[in-house]
Short mmCIF file of C-alpha atoms in Angstrom, two decimals:
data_model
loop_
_atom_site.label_atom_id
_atom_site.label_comp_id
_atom_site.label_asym_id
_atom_site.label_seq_id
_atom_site.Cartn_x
_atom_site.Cartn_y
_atom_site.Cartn_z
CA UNK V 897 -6.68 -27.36 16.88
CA UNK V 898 -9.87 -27.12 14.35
CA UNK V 899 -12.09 -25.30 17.85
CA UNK V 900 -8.77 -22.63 18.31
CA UNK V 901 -8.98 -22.28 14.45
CA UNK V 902 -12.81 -21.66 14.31
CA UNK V 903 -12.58 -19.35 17.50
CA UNK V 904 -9.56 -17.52 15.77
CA UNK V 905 -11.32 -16.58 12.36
CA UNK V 906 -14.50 -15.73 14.29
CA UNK V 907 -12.59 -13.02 16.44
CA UNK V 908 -10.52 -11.46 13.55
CA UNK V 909 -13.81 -11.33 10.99
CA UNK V 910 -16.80 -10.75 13.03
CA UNK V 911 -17.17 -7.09 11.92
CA UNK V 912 -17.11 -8.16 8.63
CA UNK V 913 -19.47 -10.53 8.98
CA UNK V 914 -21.68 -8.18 10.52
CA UNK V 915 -21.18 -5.50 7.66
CA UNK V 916 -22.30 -7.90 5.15
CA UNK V 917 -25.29 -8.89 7.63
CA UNK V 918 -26.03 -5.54 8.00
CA UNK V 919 -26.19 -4.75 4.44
CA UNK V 920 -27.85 -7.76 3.10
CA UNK V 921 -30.74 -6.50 6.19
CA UNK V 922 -30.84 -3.30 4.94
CA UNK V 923 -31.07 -4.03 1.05
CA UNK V 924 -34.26 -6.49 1.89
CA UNK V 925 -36.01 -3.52 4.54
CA UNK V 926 -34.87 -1.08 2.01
CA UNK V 927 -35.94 -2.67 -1.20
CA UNK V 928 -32.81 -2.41 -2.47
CA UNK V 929 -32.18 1.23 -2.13
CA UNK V 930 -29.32 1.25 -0.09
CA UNK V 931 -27.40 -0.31 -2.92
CA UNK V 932 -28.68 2.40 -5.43
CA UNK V 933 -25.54 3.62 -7.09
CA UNK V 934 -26.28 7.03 -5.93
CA UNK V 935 -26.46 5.89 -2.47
CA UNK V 936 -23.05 4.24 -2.29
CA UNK V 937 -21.77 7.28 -3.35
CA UNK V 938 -23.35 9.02 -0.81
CA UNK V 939 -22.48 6.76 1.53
CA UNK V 940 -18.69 7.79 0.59
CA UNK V 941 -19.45 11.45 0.46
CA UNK V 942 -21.15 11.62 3.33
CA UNK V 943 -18.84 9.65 5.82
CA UNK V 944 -15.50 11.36 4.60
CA UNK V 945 -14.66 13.39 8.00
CA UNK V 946 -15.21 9.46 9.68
CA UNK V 947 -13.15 7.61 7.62
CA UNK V 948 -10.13 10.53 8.01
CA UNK V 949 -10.53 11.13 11.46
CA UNK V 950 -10.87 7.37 12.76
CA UNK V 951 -7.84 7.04 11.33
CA UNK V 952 -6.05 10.06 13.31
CA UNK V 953 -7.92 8.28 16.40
CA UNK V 954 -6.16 4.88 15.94
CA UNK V 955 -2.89 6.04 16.52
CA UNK V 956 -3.98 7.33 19.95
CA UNK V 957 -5.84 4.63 20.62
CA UNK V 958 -2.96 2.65 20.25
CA UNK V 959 -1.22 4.05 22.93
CA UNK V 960 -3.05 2.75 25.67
CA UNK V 961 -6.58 2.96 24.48
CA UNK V 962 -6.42 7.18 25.08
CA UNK V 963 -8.79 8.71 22.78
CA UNK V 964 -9.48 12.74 21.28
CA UNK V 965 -12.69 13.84 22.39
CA UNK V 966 -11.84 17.66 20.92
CA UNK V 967 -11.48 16.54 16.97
CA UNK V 968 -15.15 17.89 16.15
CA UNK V 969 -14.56 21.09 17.75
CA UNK V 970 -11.34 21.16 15.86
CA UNK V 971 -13.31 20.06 12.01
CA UNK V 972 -15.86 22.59 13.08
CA UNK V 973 -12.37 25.70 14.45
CA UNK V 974 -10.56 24.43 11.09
CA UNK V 975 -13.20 25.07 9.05
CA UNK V 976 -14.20 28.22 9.79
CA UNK V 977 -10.90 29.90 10.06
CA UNK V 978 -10.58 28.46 6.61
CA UNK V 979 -13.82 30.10 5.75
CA UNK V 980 -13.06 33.32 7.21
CA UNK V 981 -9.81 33.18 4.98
CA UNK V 982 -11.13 32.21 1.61
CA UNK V 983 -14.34 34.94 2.22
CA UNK V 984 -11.15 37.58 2.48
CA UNK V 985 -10.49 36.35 -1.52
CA UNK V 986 -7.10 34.42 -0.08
CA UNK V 987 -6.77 32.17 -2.77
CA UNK V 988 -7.53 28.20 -1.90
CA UNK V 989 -4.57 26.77 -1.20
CA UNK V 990 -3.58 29.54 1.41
CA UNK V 991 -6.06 29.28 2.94
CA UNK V 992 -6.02 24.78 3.34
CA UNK V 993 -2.35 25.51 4.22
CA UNK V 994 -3.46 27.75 7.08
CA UNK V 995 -5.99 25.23 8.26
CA UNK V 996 -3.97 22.11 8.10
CA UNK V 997 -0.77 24.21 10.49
CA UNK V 998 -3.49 25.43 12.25
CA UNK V 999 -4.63 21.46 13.32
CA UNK V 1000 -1.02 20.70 13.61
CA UNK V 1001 -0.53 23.65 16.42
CA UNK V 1002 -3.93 22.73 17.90
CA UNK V 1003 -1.67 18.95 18.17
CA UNK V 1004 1.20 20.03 19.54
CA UNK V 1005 -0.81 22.36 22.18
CA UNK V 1006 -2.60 19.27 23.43
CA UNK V 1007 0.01 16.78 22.94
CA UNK V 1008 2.28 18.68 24.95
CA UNK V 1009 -0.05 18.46 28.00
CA UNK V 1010 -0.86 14.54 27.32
CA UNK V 1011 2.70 13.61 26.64
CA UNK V 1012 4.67 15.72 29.19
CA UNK V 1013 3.04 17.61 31.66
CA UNK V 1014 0.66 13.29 32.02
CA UNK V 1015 -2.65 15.34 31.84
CA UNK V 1016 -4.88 12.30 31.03
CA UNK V 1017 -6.02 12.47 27.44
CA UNK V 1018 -9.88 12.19 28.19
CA UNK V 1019 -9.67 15.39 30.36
CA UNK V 1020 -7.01 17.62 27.96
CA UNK V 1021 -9.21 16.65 25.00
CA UNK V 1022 -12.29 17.39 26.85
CA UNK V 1023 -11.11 20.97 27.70
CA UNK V 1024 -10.02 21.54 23.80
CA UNK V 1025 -13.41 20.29 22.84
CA UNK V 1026 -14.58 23.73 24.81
CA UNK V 1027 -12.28 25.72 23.91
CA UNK V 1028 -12.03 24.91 20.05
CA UNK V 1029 -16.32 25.24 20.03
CA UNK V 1030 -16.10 28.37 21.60
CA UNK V 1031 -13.33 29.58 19.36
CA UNK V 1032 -15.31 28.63 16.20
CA UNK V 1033 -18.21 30.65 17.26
CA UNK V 1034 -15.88 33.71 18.29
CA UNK V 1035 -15.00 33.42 14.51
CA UNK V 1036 -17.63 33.09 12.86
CA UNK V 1037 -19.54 35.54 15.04
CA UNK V 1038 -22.67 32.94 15.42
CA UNK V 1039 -23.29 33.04 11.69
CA UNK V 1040 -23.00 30.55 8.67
CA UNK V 1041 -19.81 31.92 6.46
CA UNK V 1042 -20.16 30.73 2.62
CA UNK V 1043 -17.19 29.14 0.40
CA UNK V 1044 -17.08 31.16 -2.58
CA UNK V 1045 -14.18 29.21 -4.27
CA UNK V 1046 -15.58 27.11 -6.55
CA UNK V 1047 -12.26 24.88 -7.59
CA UNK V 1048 -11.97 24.45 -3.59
CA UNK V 1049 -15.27 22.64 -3.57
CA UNK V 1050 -14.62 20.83 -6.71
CA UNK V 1051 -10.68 19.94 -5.62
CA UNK V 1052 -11.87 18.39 -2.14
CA UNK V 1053 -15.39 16.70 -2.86
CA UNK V 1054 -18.08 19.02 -2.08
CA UNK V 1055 -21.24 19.72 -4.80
CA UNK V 1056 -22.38 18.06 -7.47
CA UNK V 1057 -19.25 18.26 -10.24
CA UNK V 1058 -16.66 16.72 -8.06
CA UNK V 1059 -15.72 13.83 -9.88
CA UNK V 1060 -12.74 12.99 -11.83
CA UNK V 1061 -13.61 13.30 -15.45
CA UNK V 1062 -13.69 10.33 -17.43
CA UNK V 1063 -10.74 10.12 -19.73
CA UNK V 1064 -11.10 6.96 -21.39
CA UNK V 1065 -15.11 7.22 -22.04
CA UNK V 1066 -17.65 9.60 -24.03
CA UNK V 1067 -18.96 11.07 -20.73
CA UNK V 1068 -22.03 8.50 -21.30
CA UNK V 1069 -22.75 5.30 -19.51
CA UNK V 1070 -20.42 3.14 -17.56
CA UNK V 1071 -17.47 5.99 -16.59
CA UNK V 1072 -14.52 3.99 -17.89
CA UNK V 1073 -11.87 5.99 -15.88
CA UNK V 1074 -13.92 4.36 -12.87
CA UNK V 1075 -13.67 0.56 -14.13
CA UNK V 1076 -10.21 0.90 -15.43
CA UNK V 1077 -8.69 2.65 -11.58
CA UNK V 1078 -10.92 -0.21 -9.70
CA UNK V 1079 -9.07 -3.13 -11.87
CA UNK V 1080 -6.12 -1.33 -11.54
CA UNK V 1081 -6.62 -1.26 -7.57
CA UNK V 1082 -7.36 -5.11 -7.88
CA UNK V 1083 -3.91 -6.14 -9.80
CA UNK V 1084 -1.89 -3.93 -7.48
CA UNK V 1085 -3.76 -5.25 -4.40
CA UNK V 1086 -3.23 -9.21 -5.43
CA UNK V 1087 0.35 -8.40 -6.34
CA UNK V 1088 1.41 -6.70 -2.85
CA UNK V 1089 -0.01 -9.62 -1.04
CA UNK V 1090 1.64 -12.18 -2.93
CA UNK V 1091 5.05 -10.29 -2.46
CA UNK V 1092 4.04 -9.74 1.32
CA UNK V 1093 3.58 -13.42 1.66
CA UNK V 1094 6.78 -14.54 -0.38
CA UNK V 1095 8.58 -12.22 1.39
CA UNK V 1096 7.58 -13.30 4.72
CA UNK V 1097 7.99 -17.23 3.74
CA UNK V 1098 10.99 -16.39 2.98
CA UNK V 1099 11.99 -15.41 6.31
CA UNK V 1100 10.60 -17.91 7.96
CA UNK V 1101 7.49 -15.86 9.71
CA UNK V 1102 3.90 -17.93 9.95
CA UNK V 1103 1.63 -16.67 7.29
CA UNK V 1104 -2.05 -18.17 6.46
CA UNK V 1105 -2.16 -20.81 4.15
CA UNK V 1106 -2.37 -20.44 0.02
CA UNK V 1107 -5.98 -21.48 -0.02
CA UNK V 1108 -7.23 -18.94 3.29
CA UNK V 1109 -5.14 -16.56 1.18
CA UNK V 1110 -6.47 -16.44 -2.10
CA UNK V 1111 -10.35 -17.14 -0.98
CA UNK V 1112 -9.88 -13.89 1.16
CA UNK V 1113 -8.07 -11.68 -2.04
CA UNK V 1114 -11.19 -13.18 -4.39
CA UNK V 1115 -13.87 -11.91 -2.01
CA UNK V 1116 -11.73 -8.37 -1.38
CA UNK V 1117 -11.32 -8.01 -5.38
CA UNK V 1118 -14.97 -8.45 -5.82
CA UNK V 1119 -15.96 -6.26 -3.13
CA UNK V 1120 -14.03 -3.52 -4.86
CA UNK V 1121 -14.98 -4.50 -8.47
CA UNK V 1122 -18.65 -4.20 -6.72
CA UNK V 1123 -18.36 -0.70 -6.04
CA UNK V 1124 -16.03 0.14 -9.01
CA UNK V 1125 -19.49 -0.89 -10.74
CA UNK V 1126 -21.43 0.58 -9.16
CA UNK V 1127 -19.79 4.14 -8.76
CA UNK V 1128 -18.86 4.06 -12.68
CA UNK V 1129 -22.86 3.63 -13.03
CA UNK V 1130 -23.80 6.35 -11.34
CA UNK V 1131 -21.08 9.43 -12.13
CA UNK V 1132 -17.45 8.04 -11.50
CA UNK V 1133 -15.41 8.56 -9.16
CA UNK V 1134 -16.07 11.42 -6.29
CA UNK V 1135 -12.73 13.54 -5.90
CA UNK V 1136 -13.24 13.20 -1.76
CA UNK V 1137 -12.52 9.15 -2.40
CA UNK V 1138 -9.20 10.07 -3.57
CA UNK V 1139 -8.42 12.24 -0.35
CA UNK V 1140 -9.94 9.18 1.63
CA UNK V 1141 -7.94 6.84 -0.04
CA UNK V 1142 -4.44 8.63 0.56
CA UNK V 1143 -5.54 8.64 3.87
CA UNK V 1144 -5.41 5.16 4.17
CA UNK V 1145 -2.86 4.01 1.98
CA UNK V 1146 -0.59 6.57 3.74
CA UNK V 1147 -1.35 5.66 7.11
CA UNK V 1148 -1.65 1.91 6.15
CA UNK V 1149 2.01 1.57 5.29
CA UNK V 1150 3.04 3.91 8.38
CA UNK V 1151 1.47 1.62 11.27
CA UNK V 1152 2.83 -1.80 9.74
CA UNK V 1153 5.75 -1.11 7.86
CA UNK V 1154 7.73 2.02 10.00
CA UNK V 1155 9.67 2.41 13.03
CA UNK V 1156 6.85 4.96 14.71
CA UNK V 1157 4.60 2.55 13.94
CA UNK V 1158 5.93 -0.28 15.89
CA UNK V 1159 6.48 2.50 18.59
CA UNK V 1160 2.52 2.97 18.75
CA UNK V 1161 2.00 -0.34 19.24
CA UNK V 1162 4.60 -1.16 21.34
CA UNK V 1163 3.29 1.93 23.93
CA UNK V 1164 -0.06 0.20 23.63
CA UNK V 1165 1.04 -3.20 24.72
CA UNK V 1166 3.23 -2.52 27.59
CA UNK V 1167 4.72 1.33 28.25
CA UNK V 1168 6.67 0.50 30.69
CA UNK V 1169 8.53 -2.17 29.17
CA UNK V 1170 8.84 0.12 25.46
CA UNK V 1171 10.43 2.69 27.70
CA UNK V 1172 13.17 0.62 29.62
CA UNK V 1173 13.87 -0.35 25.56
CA UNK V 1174 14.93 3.04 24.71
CA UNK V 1175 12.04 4.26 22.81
CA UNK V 1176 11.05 7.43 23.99
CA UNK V 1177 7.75 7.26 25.16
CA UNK V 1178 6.49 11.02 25.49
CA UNK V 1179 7.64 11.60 21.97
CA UNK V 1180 5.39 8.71 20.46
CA UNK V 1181 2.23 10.51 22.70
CA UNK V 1182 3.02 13.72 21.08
CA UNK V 1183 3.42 12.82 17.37
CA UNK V 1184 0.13 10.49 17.55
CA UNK V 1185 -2.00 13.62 19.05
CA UNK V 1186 -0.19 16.15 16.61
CA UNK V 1187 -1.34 13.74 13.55
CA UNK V 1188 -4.38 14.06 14.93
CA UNK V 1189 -4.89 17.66 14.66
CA UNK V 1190 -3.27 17.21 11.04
CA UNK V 1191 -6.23 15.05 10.52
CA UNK V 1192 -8.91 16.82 12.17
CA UNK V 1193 -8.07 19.46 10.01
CA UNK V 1194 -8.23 17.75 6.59
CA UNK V 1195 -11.28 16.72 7.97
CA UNK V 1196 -12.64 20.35 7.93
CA UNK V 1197 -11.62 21.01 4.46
CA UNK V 1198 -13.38 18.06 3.20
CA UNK V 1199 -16.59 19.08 5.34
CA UNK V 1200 -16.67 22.75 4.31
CA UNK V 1201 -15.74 21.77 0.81
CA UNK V 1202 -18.86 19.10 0.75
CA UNK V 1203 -20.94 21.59 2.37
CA UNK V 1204 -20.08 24.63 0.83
CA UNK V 1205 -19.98 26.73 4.11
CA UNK V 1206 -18.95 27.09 7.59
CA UNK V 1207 -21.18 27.04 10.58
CA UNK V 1208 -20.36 26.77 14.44
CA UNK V 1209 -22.66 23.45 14.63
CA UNK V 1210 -20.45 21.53 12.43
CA UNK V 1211 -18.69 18.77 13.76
CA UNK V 1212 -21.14 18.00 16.74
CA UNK V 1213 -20.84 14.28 17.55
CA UNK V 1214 -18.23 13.73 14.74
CA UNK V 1215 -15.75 12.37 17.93
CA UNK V 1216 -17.99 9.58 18.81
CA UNK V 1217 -18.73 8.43 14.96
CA UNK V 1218 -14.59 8.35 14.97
CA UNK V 1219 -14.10 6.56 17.78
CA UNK V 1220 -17.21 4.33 16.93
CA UNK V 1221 -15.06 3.52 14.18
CA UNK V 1222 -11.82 2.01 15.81
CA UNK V 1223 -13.63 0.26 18.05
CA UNK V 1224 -16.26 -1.37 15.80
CA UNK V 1225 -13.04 -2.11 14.10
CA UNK V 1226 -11.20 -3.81 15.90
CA UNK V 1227 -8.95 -1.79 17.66
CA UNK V 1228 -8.50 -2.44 21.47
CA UNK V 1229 -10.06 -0.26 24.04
CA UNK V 1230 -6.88 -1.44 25.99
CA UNK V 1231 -4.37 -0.64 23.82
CA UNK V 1232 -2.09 -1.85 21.51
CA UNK V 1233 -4.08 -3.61 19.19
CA UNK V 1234 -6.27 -2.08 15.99
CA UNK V 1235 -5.07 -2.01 12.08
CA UNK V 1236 -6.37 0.83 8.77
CA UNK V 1237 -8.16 -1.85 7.53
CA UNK V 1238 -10.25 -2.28 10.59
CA UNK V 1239 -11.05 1.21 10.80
CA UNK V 1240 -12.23 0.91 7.47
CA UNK V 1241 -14.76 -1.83 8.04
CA UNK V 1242 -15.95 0.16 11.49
CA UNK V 1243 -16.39 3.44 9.00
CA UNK V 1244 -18.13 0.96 6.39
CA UNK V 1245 -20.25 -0.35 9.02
CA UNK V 1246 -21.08 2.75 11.18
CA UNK V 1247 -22.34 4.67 7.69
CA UNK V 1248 -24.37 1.66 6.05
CA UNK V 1249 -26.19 1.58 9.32
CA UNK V 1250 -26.55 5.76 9.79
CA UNK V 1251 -27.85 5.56 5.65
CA UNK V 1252 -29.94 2.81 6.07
CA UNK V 1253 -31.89 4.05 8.74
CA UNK V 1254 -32.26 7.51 7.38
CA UNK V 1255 -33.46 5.88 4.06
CA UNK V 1256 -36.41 3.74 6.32
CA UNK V 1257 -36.91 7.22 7.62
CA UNK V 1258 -36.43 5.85 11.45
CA UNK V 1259 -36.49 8.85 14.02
CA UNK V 1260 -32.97 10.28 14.68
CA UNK V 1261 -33.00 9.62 18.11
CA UNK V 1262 -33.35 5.64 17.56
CA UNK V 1263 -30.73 5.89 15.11
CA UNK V 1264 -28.48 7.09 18.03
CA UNK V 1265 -30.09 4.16 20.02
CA UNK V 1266 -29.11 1.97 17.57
CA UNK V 1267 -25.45 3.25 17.39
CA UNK V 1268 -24.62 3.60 21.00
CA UNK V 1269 -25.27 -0.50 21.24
CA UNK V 1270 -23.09 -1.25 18.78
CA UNK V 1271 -20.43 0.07 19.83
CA UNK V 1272 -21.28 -1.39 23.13
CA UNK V 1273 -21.40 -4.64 21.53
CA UNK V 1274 -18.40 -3.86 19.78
CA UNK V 1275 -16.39 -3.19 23.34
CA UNK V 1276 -18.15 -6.22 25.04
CA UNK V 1277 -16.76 -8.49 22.23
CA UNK V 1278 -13.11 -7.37 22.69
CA UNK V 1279 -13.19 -7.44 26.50
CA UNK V 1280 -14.43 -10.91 26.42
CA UNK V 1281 -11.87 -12.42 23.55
CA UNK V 1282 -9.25 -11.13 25.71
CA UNK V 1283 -10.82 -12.85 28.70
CA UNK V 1284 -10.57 -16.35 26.35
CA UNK V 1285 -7.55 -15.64 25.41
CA UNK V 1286 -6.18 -15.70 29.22
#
């Protein structure tokens, strides 16, 4: 019983093992940089499009392990058509509205294919990856297109005024606003997972024992009190975190506590069997690739809005630093298996590493060295705890 308990915590907190490993590495090679307020803002800034779009990616995942390979070309497509909008003086929130129907058409065009016509995912995706790149140059017309709208930048995290203003301080200092939202996250975080627990006591479902329980909601609250800190030292709290976090908390609640998202899981773990159930199938393939487009295009605001302008280069590689994510996660290249907090831990991990080699100034082309085998390790590990398992 104690070796099958052991083995049990080691498979479902590895990554975040290896995220604290990887930061307590890179704070000694740094000197301490990496944990320079500035830099865990940047860190937040600067990984935005991964955290939102790994997201978007675990629901197809889920499904059988399928993947999007097309989501930068649709960031980079998004973006520029938003762009192109704003530079005709259509006010800002025309112009996201256009984007974000524009990623949910882009959706529906590939779901379709995936979910009805059974064009495999890798090869649909593959073709919209093409055809969305091409499309973004055809708009742009090969050249870098400015955003002019200032509140745009400021609304969704791009520049160096995005913050939200600190109400409860002089401006000077610690940023109060900051320290009071990250207690405030704390109390309401404890409280759900005591009622989560209660509730599922009460109904006679296993749940972890009181002492596994509240060691893991001390070390969670003082991660977040952590960077509460250390964001309230440096300026507050960036605007894009608040995008990020309704991101999350959004899709959070949709995968564990909806119908669709015991669908998605259910698909992952055994089609065949979810369809003889009644579910129907084709509609759960569609919906997950039609969020994703949703989310692809967010993903462009917050990009153009963080980098004030439109080119037809943005968005290379941003698929793989996505699906990096799930699987670095947690999330099962099989199927069926993957949660929002895991995807959170692979984003964590995927940008502490990307940050901490750009601040040791290591060439770019080791840093994709350096990726590539961990997400290789990453696959390895769930292909062989599913091997135990049997």
């Amino acid at each position: 019983m104690g070796k099958a308990y052991v083995s049990a915590f080691f498979r479902k907190y590895t990554m975040i093992m290896a995220l604290i490993l990887i930061v307590l590495f890179f704070s000694i090679t740094t000197e301490g940089k990496i944990l320079f307020p500035q830099n865990i803002n940047n860190l937040i800034s600067q990984n935005a499009y991964v955290f939102v779009l790994a997201t978007g990616m675990l629901l197809c995942i889920l499904t059988g392990g399928n993947i999007d390979l097309s989501v930068g070309s649709v960031v980079c497509f998004t973006g520029a058509v938003g762009a192109m909008v704003m530079d005709k003086d259509v006010n800002f929130p025309a112009a996201v509205l256009t984007m974000l129907v524009i990623g949910i058409l882009i959706g529906m065009w590939q779901g379709f294919w995936i979910a009805y016509v059974k064009v495999p995912p890798f090869i649909a995706t593959l073709a919209g990856m093409y055809a969305f790149r091409g499309l973004s140059n055809v708009v742009l017309q090969g050249m870098t297109v400015s955003v002019k709208s200032e509140t745009f930048v400021r609304v969704f995290g791009g520049g160096a005024d995005c913050y939200v203003p600190d109400f409860l301080g002089n401006g000077e200092g610690i940023n109060m606003t900051c320290m009071v939202a990250g207690c405030i996250a704390v109390i309401v975080l404890i409280a759900v997972q005591l009622k989560n627990r209660i509730n599922n006591r009460s109904r006679g479902y296993e749940t972890a024992s009181l002492g596994s329980t509240i060691v893991k909601l001390a070390l969670v609250s003082a991660a977040i009190l952590w960077v509460t800190y250390k964001l309230a030292s440096y300026k507050g709290i960036p605007t894009v975190l608040i995008w990020i976090l309704l991101v999350l908390l959004i899709y959070g609640y949709l995968t564990t506590k909806t119908r669709i998202g015991r669908y998605l899981y259910a698909v992952g773990g055994n089609e065949k069997a979810t369809g003889l159930s009644g579910i129907n199938t084709k509609r759960i393939y569609f919906l997950a690739y039609v969020n994703m487009g949703l989310l692809a295009a967010l993903a462009g605001v917050l990009t153009i809005a963080r980098l004030t302008a439109a080119q037809p280069t943005f968005g290379q590689g941003f698929e793989m630093d996505a699906i990096g994510a799930c699987f670095i996660g947690g999330a099962s290249a099989y199927g069926g298996i993957g949660t929002v907090p895991g995807v959170v831990v692979g984003a964590m991990l995927m940008g502490v590493i990307n940050q901490g080699m750009s601040i040791m100034v290591i060439d770019l082309n080791y840093q994709k060295v350096v990726k590539g085998l961990v997400l290789l390790a990453a696959v390895v590990f769930d292909v062989l705890s599913k091997r135990e398992k049997k």
